[in-house]
mmCIF file of C-alpha atoms and ligand atoms in Angstrom:
data_model
loop_
_atom_site.group_PDB
_atom_site.id
_atom_site.type_symbol
_atom_site.label_atom_id
_atom_site.label_comp_id
_atom_site.label_asym_id
_atom_site.label_seq_id
_atom_site.Cartn_x
_atom_site.Cartn_y
_atom_site.Cartn_z
ATOM 1 C CA MET A 140 -28.725 -26.315 -68.757
ATOM 2 C CA LYS A 141 -25.421 -24.449 -68.835
ATOM 3 C CA ALA A 142 -22.303 -25.914 -70.407
ATOM 4 C CA VAL A 143 -18.778 -24.636 -69.932
ATOM 5 C CA ILE A 144 -16.304 -25.470 -72.687
ATOM 6 C CA PRO A 145 -12.680 -24.734 -71.812
ATOM 7 C CA ALA A 146 -10.776 -23.930 -74.994
ATOM 8 C CA ALA A 147 -7.957 -21.824 -73.634
ATOM 9 C CA GLY A 148 -5.030 -24.262 -73.764
ATOM 10 C CA LEU A 149 -1.972 -23.210 -75.741
ATOM 11 C CA GLY A 150 -1.991 -26.323 -77.918
ATOM 12 C CA SER A 151 1.778 -26.681 -77.587
ATOM 13 C CA ARG A 152 1.611 -30.394 -78.517
ATOM 14 C CA PHE A 153 0.370 -29.288 -81.940
ATOM 15 C CA LEU A 154 3.057 -26.776 -82.843
ATOM 16 C CA PRO A 155 3.637 -25.430 -85.418
ATOM 17 C CA LEU A 156 -0.025 -26.010 -86.418
ATOM 18 C CA THR A 157 -1.255 -24.046 -83.435
ATOM 19 C CA LYS A 158 1.172 -21.172 -83.685
ATOM 20 C CA GLU A 159 -1.480 -18.914 -85.261
ATOM 21 C CA GLN A 160 -4.684 -20.933 -84.963
ATOM 22 C CA PRO A 161 -6.463 -22.479 -81.985
ATOM 23 C CA LYS A 162 -6.215 -26.219 -81.464
ATOM 24 C CA GLU A 163 -9.999 -26.323 -81.162
ATOM 25 C CA MET A 164 -10.284 -25.164 -84.776
ATOM 26 C CA LEU A 165 -8.373 -28.150 -86.150
ATOM 27 C CA PRO A 166 -10.525 -29.916 -88.744
ATOM 28 C CA VAL A 167 -12.066 -33.254 -87.867
ATOM 29 C CA VAL A 168 -13.725 -34.710 -90.988
ATOM 30 C CA ASP A 169 -15.286 -31.498 -92.312
ATOM 31 C CA LYS A 170 -15.743 -29.235 -89.287
ATOM 32 C CA PRO A 171 -13.589 -27.835 -86.501
ATOM 33 C CA ALA A 172 -13.168 -29.962 -83.387
ATOM 34 C CA ILE A 173 -15.078 -27.465 -81.238
ATOM 35 C CA HIS A 174 -18.098 -27.712 -83.556
ATOM 36 C CA TRP A 175 -18.428 -31.384 -82.549
ATOM 37 C CA VAL A 176 -18.218 -30.475 -78.869
ATOM 38 C CA VAL A 177 -20.832 -27.721 -79.172
ATOM 39 C CA GLU A 178 -23.106 -30.137 -81.059
ATOM 40 C CA GLU A 179 -22.836 -32.629 -78.205
ATOM 41 C CA ALA A 180 -23.596 -29.976 -75.588
ATOM 42 C CA ILE A 181 -26.689 -28.791 -77.451
ATOM 43 C CA ALA A 182 -27.886 -32.324 -78.243
ATOM 44 C CA SER A 183 -27.636 -33.018 -74.506
ATOM 45 C CA GLY A 184 -29.945 -30.147 -73.650
ATOM 46 C CA ALA A 185 -27.549 -27.238 -73.031
ATOM 47 C CA THR A 186 -29.099 -23.920 -73.976
ATOM 48 C CA ASP A 187 -26.361 -21.687 -72.596
ATOM 49 C CA LEU A 188 -22.731 -22.199 -73.570
ATOM 50 C CA LEU A 189 -19.746 -20.471 -72.052
ATOM 51 C CA ILE A 190 -16.591 -21.013 -74.069
ATOM 52 C CA ILE A 191 -13.418 -20.138 -72.212
ATOM 53 C CA THR A 192 -10.872 -18.825 -74.631
ATOM 54 C CA GLY A 193 -7.566 -17.040 -74.412
ATOM 55 C CA ARG A 194 -5.108 -15.177 -76.578
ATOM 56 C CA GLU A 195 -5.063 -16.120 -80.285
ATOM 57 C CA LYS A 196 -8.501 -17.775 -79.953
ATOM 58 C CA ARG A 197 -10.583 -15.205 -81.802
ATOM 59 C CA ALA A 198 -11.266 -17.713 -84.576
ATOM 60 C CA VAL A 199 -13.379 -19.746 -82.115
ATOM 61 C CA GLU A 200 -15.627 -16.743 -81.385
ATOM 62 C CA ASP A 201 -15.847 -15.750 -85.025
ATOM 63 C CA TYR A 202 -16.775 -19.274 -86.056
ATOM 64 C CA PHE A 203 -20.041 -19.269 -84.126
ATOM 65 C CA ASP A 204 -20.832 -15.679 -85.094
ATOM 66 C CA GLY A 205 -22.772 -14.581 -88.176
ATOM 67 C CA SER A 206 -20.810 -13.363 -91.182
ATOM 68 C CA ILE A 207 -22.348 -11.073 -93.786
ATOM 69 C CA ARG A 208 -19.686 -12.003 -96.341
ATOM 70 C CA TRP A 209 -20.199 -15.750 -96.038
ATOM 71 C CA ASP A 210 -23.948 -15.521 -95.567
ATOM 72 C CA HIS A 211 -24.268 -13.814 -98.897
ATOM 73 C CA TYR A 212 -21.916 -16.118 -100.763
ATOM 74 C CA LEU A 213 -22.819 -19.427 -99.170
ATOM 75 C CA LYS A 214 -26.555 -18.994 -99.354
ATOM 76 C CA ALA A 215 -26.188 -18.946 -103.106
ATOM 77 C CA ASN A 216 -23.700 -21.800 -103.291
ATOM 78 C CA HIS A 217 -23.054 -24.205 -100.404
ATOM 79 C CA GLY A 218 -26.152 -23.162 -98.477
ATOM 80 C CA ASN A 219 -26.504 -26.394 -96.590
ATOM 81 C CA ALA A 220 -23.158 -26.315 -94.814
ATOM 82 C CA LEU A 221 -23.808 -22.811 -93.575
ATOM 83 C CA ARG A 222 -27.403 -23.508 -92.601
ATOM 84 C CA GLN A 223 -26.319 -26.351 -90.314
ATOM 85 C CA LEU A 224 -23.863 -24.079 -88.565
ATOM 86 C CA GLU A 225 -26.446 -21.303 -88.307
ATOM 87 C CA GLU A 226 -28.972 -23.691 -86.803
ATOM 88 C CA LEU A 227 -26.426 -24.844 -84.286
ATOM 89 C CA ALA A 228 -25.323 -21.330 -83.390
ATOM 90 C CA SER A 229 -28.901 -20.124 -82.955
ATOM 91 C CA SER A 230 -30.074 -23.013 -80.785
ATOM 92 C CA ALA A 231 -28.169 -21.816 -77.698
ATOM 93 C CA ASP A 232 -26.838 -18.607 -76.199
ATOM 94 C CA PHE A 233 -23.091 -18.345 -76.729
ATOM 95 C CA HIS A 234 -20.884 -16.535 -74.265
ATOM 96 C CA PHE A 235 -17.126 -16.144 -74.303
ATOM 97 C CA ILE A 236 -14.726 -15.272 -71.564
ATOM 98 C CA ARG A 237 -10.956 -15.183 -71.602
ATOM 99 C CA GLN A 238 -8.533 -16.860 -69.304
ATOM 100 C CA ARG A 239 -5.908 -14.134 -69.107
ATOM 101 C CA GLU A 240 -2.977 -16.483 -68.618
ATOM 102 C CA PRO A 241 -2.710 -20.204 -69.384
ATOM 103 C CA ARG A 242 -2.807 -21.332 -65.752
ATOM 104 C CA GLY A 243 -4.378 -24.745 -66.190
ATOM 105 C CA LEU A 244 -7.804 -26.327 -66.573
ATOM 106 C CA GLY A 245 -8.882 -25.646 -62.981
ATOM 107 C CA ASP A 246 -8.079 -21.960 -63.321
ATOM 108 C CA ALA A 247 -9.954 -21.855 -66.654
ATOM 109 C CA ILE A 248 -13.069 -23.332 -65.014
ATOM 110 C CA LEU A 249 -12.848 -20.755 -62.224
ATOM 111 C CA ARG A 250 -13.402 -18.059 -64.893
ATOM 112 C CA ALA A 251 -16.947 -19.507 -65.278
ATOM 113 C CA GLU A 252 -17.958 -18.859 -61.663
ATOM 114 C CA LYS A 253 -20.010 -15.689 -62.136
ATOM 115 C CA HIS A 254 -21.678 -16.996 -65.256
ATOM 116 C CA VAL A 255 -22.648 -20.327 -63.738
ATOM 117 C CA GLY A 256 -24.226 -18.828 -60.609
ATOM 118 C CA ASP A 257 -25.682 -21.409 -58.245
ATOM 119 C CA GLU A 258 -26.652 -24.151 -60.706
ATOM 120 C CA PRO A 259 -24.976 -27.442 -61.576
ATOM 121 C CA PHE A 260 -23.258 -27.275 -64.971
ATOM 122 C CA LEU A 261 -21.653 -29.386 -67.640
ATOM 123 C CA VAL A 262 -17.979 -29.155 -68.498
ATOM 124 C CA LEU A 263 -16.938 -30.482 -71.903
ATOM 125 C CA LEU A 264 -13.318 -30.199 -72.953
ATOM 126 C CA GLY A 265 -12.805 -28.540 -76.314
ATOM 127 C CA ASP A 266 -10.473 -31.285 -77.555
ATOM 128 C CA THR A 267 -12.571 -34.374 -76.846
ATOM 129 C CA ILE A 268 -15.184 -35.703 -79.257
ATOM 130 C CA HIS A 269 -17.766 -38.322 -78.370
ATOM 131 C CA VAL A 270 -19.861 -40.434 -80.680
ATOM 132 C CA ALA A 271 -22.816 -42.139 -79.007
ATOM 133 C CA ASP A 272 -26.494 -42.882 -79.607
ATOM 134 C CA VAL A 273 -27.374 -41.003 -76.422
ATOM 135 C CA PRO A 274 -24.947 -38.059 -76.175
ATOM 136 C CA VAL A 275 -22.346 -38.736 -73.484
ATOM 137 C CA ALA A 276 -23.027 -35.380 -71.817
ATOM 138 C CA LYS A 277 -26.700 -36.360 -71.575
ATOM 139 C CA GLN A 278 -25.745 -39.690 -69.995
ATOM 140 C CA LEU A 279 -23.702 -37.764 -67.410
ATOM 141 C CA TRP A 280 -26.469 -35.251 -66.780
ATOM 142 C CA ASP A 281 -28.991 -38.058 -66.233
ATOM 143 C CA THR A 282 -26.577 -39.699 -63.795
ATOM 144 C CA PHE A 283 -26.241 -36.399 -61.953
ATOM 145 C CA GLN A 284 -30.034 -36.138 -61.728
ATOM 146 C CA ARG A 285 -30.101 -39.610 -60.223
ATOM 147 C CA LEU A 286 -27.296 -39.097 -57.675
ATOM 148 C CA GLY A 287 -27.299 -35.354 -57.013
ATOM 149 C CA GLN A 288 -23.495 -35.302 -56.778
ATOM 150 C CA PRO A 289 -20.717 -34.357 -59.221
ATOM 151 C CA VAL A 290 -20.195 -36.939 -61.961
ATOM 152 C CA ILE A 291 -17.103 -37.490 -64.110
ATOM 153 C CA ALA A 292 -17.071 -39.467 -67.370
ATOM 154 C CA VAL A 293 -14.505 -42.266 -67.140
ATOM 155 C CA GLU A 294 -13.207 -45.019 -69.384
ATOM 156 C CA HIS A 295 -10.628 -47.775 -69.128
ATOM 157 C CA VAL A 296 -7.440 -46.955 -71.024
ATOM 158 C CA ARG A 297 -4.420 -48.975 -72.140
ATOM 159 C CA PRO A 298 -1.410 -48.889 -69.765
ATOM 160 C CA GLU A 299 0.666 -46.734 -72.125
ATOM 161 C CA LYS A 300 -2.101 -44.088 -72.075
ATOM 162 C CA ILE A 301 -2.435 -43.837 -68.283
ATOM 163 C CA SER A 302 0.079 -41.022 -67.923
ATOM 164 C CA ASP A 303 -1.930 -38.850 -70.367
ATOM 165 C CA TYR A 304 -4.967 -38.686 -68.082
ATOM 166 C CA GLY A 305 -6.362 -38.015 -64.669
ATOM 167 C CA ILE A 306 -6.880 -41.455 -63.094
ATOM 168 C CA VAL A 307 -9.581 -42.485 -60.639
ATOM 169 C CA GLN A 308 -9.144 -44.723 -57.632
ATOM 170 C CA GLU A 309 -12.327 -46.735 -57.261
ATOM 171 C CA ASP A 310 -14.352 -47.038 -54.089
ATOM 172 C CA GLY A 311 -16.858 -49.647 -55.245
ATOM 173 C CA TRP A 312 -19.309 -49.816 -58.147
ATOM 174 C CA ILE A 313 -22.935 -49.000 -57.406
ATOM 175 C CA ASP A 314 -23.990 -50.489 -60.754
ATOM 176 C CA ASP A 315 -22.058 -51.690 -63.782
ATOM 177 C CA ARG A 316 -21.465 -48.136 -65.033
ATOM 178 C CA THR A 317 -21.316 -45.993 -61.898
ATOM 179 C CA VAL A 318 -18.360 -45.983 -59.535
ATOM 180 C CA ARG A 319 -17.766 -44.132 -56.287
ATOM 181 C CA VAL A 320 -14.515 -42.182 -56.443
ATOM 182 C CA ARG A 321 -12.068 -42.676 -53.569
ATOM 183 C CA ASP A 322 -9.251 -40.550 -54.970
ATOM 184 C CA LEU A 323 -7.977 -38.981 -58.179
ATOM 185 C CA VAL A 324 -4.485 -38.428 -59.464
ATOM 186 C CA GLU A 325 -3.474 -36.289 -62.434
ATOM 187 C CA LYS A 326 -1.301 -38.038 -65.018
ATOM 188 C CA PRO A 327 0.432 -40.607 -62.801
ATOM 189 C CA ARG A 328 3.192 -42.920 -63.980
ATOM 190 C CA PRO A 329 1.537 -46.231 -64.958
ATOM 191 C CA GLU A 330 3.312 -48.110 -62.141
ATOM 192 C CA GLU A 331 1.973 -45.614 -59.577
ATOM 193 C CA ALA A 332 -1.558 -45.352 -60.963
ATOM 194 C CA PRO A 333 -4.366 -46.591 -58.711
ATOM 195 C CA SER A 334 -6.279 -48.051 -61.715
ATOM 196 C CA ASP A 335 -6.651 -47.806 -65.489
ATOM 197 C CA LEU A 336 -9.859 -45.776 -65.198
ATOM 198 C CA ALA A 337 -9.231 -42.427 -66.871
ATOM 199 C CA ILE A 338 -11.061 -39.112 -66.550
ATOM 200 C CA SER A 339 -12.202 -38.703 -70.110
ATOM 201 C CA GLY A 340 -12.960 -34.979 -70.283
ATOM 202 C CA SER A 341 -16.681 -34.502 -69.506
ATOM 203 C CA TYR A 342 -17.994 -33.552 -66.101
ATOM 204 C CA VAL A 343 -21.167 -32.432 -64.342
ATOM 205 C CA LEU A 344 -20.062 -30.163 -61.521
ATOM 206 C CA THR A 345 -21.749 -28.038 -58.888
ATOM 207 C CA PRO A 346 -20.690 -24.517 -57.849
ATOM 208 C CA ALA A 347 -18.857 -26.083 -54.874
ATOM 209 C CA ILE A 348 -16.011 -26.756 -57.314
ATOM 210 C CA PHE A 349 -15.119 -23.046 -57.461
ATOM 211 C CA ASP A 350 -14.154 -22.849 -53.839
ATOM 212 C CA ALA A 351 -12.223 -26.114 -54.183
ATOM 213 C CA ILE A 352 -10.310 -24.637 -57.138
ATOM 214 C CA ARG A 353 -9.419 -21.577 -55.076
ATOM 215 C CA ARG A 354 -8.028 -23.897 -52.404
ATOM 216 C CA THR A 355 -5.978 -25.881 -54.933
ATOM 217 C CA PRO A 356 -2.247 -25.189 -55.003
ATOM 218 C CA GLU A 357 -0.490 -24.748 -58.339
ATOM 219 C CA GLY A 358 1.062 -27.874 -59.760
ATOM 220 C CA LYS A 359 4.458 -28.378 -61.363
ATOM 221 C CA LYS A 360 4.093 -26.020 -64.306
ATOM 222 C CA GLY A 361 2.339 -23.275 -62.368
ATOM 223 C CA GLU A 362 -1.008 -24.711 -63.449
ATOM 224 C CA VAL A 363 -4.073 -25.329 -61.293
ATOM 225 C CA GLN A 364 -5.451 -28.745 -62.210
ATOM 226 C CA LEU A 365 -9.161 -29.539 -62.152
ATOM 227 C CA THR A 366 -8.283 -33.066 -60.982
ATOM 228 C CA ASP A 367 -6.514 -31.636 -57.910
ATOM 229 C CA ALA A 368 -9.539 -29.436 -57.155
ATOM 230 C CA LEU A 369 -11.858 -32.450 -57.418
ATOM 231 C CA ARG A 370 -9.593 -34.211 -54.981
ATOM 232 C CA ILE A 371 -10.092 -31.379 -52.494
ATOM 233 C CA LEU A 372 -13.843 -31.444 -53.120
ATOM 234 C CA LEU A 373 -13.843 -35.168 -52.294
ATOM 235 C CA HIS A 374 -13.092 -34.281 -48.650
ATOM 236 C CA ASP A 375 -16.487 -32.544 -48.481
ATOM 237 C CA GLU A 376 -18.757 -34.583 -50.721
ATOM 238 C CA PRO A 377 -18.947 -37.772 -52.775
ATOM 239 C CA ILE A 378 -18.030 -37.751 -56.456
ATOM 240 C CA TYR A 379 -19.040 -40.439 -58.933
ATOM 241 C CA GLY A 380 -17.444 -41.751 -62.111
ATOM 242 C CA TYR A 381 -19.680 -42.845 -64.965
ATOM 243 C CA ARG A 382 -18.432 -45.347 -67.551
ATOM 244 C CA PHE A 383 -20.279 -43.892 -70.517
ATOM 245 C CA VAL A 384 -21.690 -45.796 -73.493
ATOM 246 C CA GLY A 385 -20.074 -44.616 -76.716
ATOM 247 C CA ARG A 386 -16.764 -43.874 -78.404
ATOM 248 C CA ARG A 387 -14.421 -41.134 -77.387
ATOM 249 C CA PHE A 388 -11.895 -39.431 -79.630
ATOM 250 C CA ASP A 389 -9.135 -37.492 -77.997
ATOM 251 C CA ILE A 390 -7.445 -34.932 -80.175
ATOM 252 C CA GLY A 391 -4.824 -34.130 -77.570
ATOM 253 C CA THR A 392 -1.824 -35.226 -79.655
ATOM 254 C CA LYS A 393 -1.034 -35.186 -83.377
ATOM 255 C CA LEU A 394 -1.394 -38.947 -83.678
ATOM 256 C CA ASP A 395 -4.662 -39.026 -81.710
ATOM 257 C CA TRP A 396 -6.017 -36.257 -83.895
ATOM 258 C CA PHE A 397 -5.025 -38.174 -87.041
ATOM 259 C CA ARG A 398 -6.796 -41.254 -85.733
ATOM 260 C CA ALA A 399 -9.958 -39.315 -84.859
ATOM 261 C CA HIS A 400 -9.968 -37.687 -88.275
ATOM 262 C CA VAL A 401 -9.591 -41.000 -90.141
ATOM 263 C CA GLU A 402 -12.043 -42.994 -88.015
ATOM 264 C CA LEU A 403 -14.716 -40.326 -87.986
ATOM 265 C CA THR A 404 -14.337 -39.898 -91.759
ATOM 266 C CA LEU A 405 -14.892 -43.633 -92.147
ATOM 267 C CA MET A 406 -18.030 -43.353 -90.003
ATOM 268 C CA ARG A 407 -19.555 -40.687 -92.232
ATOM 269 C CA GLY A 408 -21.922 -42.218 -94.812
ATOM 270 C CA GLU A 409 -20.976 -40.003 -97.742
ATOM 271 C CA PHE A 410 -17.222 -40.576 -97.303
ATOM 272 C CA ARG A 411 -17.144 -44.175 -96.061
ATOM 273 C CA GLU A 412 -16.749 -46.084 -99.316
ATOM 274 C CA PRO A 413 -14.334 -43.765 -101.156
ATOM 275 C CA ALA A 414 -12.250 -43.295 -97.978
ATOM 276 C CA ARG A 415 -12.065 -47.066 -97.430
ATOM 277 C CA ASP A 416 -11.044 -47.687 -101.031
ATOM 278 C CA PHE A 417 -8.405 -45.028 -100.795
ATOM 279 C CA LEU A 418 -6.966 -46.380 -97.546
ATOM 280 C CA ARG A 419 -6.929 -49.969 -98.846
ATOM 281 C CA GLU A 420 -5.079 -48.851 -101.948
ATOM 282 C CA LEU A 421 -2.618 -46.843 -99.922
ATOM 283 C CA LEU A 422 -1.874 -49.716 -97.543
ATOM 284 C CA ARG A 423 -1.444 -52.169 -100.424
ATOM 285 C CA GLU A 424 1.102 -49.858 -101.963
ATOM 286 C CA GLY A 425 2.866 -49.373 -98.624
HETATM 287 C C1 G1P B 205 -7.214 -32.905 -68.983
HETATM 288 C C2 G1P B 205 -7.390 -33.283 -67.505
HETATM 289 C C3 G1P B 205 -7.208 -34.783 -67.304
HETATM 290 C C4 G1P B 205 -8.151 -35.538 -68.232
HETATM 291 C C5 G1P B 205 -7.926 -35.105 -69.683
HETATM 292 C C6 G1P B 205 -8.956 -35.723 -70.618
HETATM 293 O O1 G1P B 205 -5.867 -33.080 -69.338
HETATM 294 O O2 G1P B 205 -6.475 -32.544 -66.728
HETATM 295 O O3 G1P B 205 -7.470 -35.117 -65.976
HETATM 296 O O4 G1P B 205 -7.928 -36.937 -68.090
HETATM 297 O O5 G1P B 205 -8.053 -33.684 -69.808
HETATM 298 O O6 G1P B 205 -8.637 -35.436 -71.956
HETATM 299 P P1 G1P B 205 -5.239 -32.443 -70.695
HETATM 300 O O7 G1P B 205 -5.599 -33.378 -71.799
HETATM 301 O O8 G1P B 205 -5.872 -31.092 -70.862
HETATM 302 O O9 G1P B 205 -3.757 -32.378 -70.491
#
């Protein structure tokens, strides 16, 4: 299974943090955000990963590469941390391609066309982390196997969050988790949104998306949106939304990132108790 991980965004919502380092390398608990995403892809059965990067994103490539300096030092000291990363990096083929200009998510996905060939593929956004017993990407892939049509992970969001996401207009549920998509709209105003069902950042797509992206006009900021391309694709074939089982952490804004970092730290066995004690103390003082 091939997975495409777009990680080319400028990260402007994170400035100045992202002035010299990629957003995808921001720490979440004790590893970079993109490490979590790659783990999910591999746990879901992906054996071939294409990470779409851009300028100033070399750290992402270097992270999954071997390093003689660290190998030597870490094997003697913190061997375990490095071994886990090595295991991860050696359990799939990693490929990198650059999006030459930041022209939106749709344009980034189009860079994957040659690599993907004529197979269906996973798309996992580099700034979205899922925690689930069955990896969310696997849930999507299984749904794709069942339906044979593109599938988008969706979840209900609070009204104040609607304008941060692509939103799906429903066309009837075929079971309690799977919805037929009638239309999609990228980041609508809450009062204009067709529902509260948000596109949560994981997709199983087919190569038909590439032609749809080529037919998609640029949006407001000169960007080609994947949501707009999916909308074009909807004219030709059905698309399904899948309300996944699990938790999703968006690290799209500073506050969301902070929340993900704190909650995921509290979920980690070795940190849970001391982190809880620390937070309790802090809140009492506040
Ligand atoms: C992108 C998509 C949007 C989706 C979101 C999920 O937006 O364009 O449809 O809901 O990811 O995180 P971005 O967060 O890159 O602005």
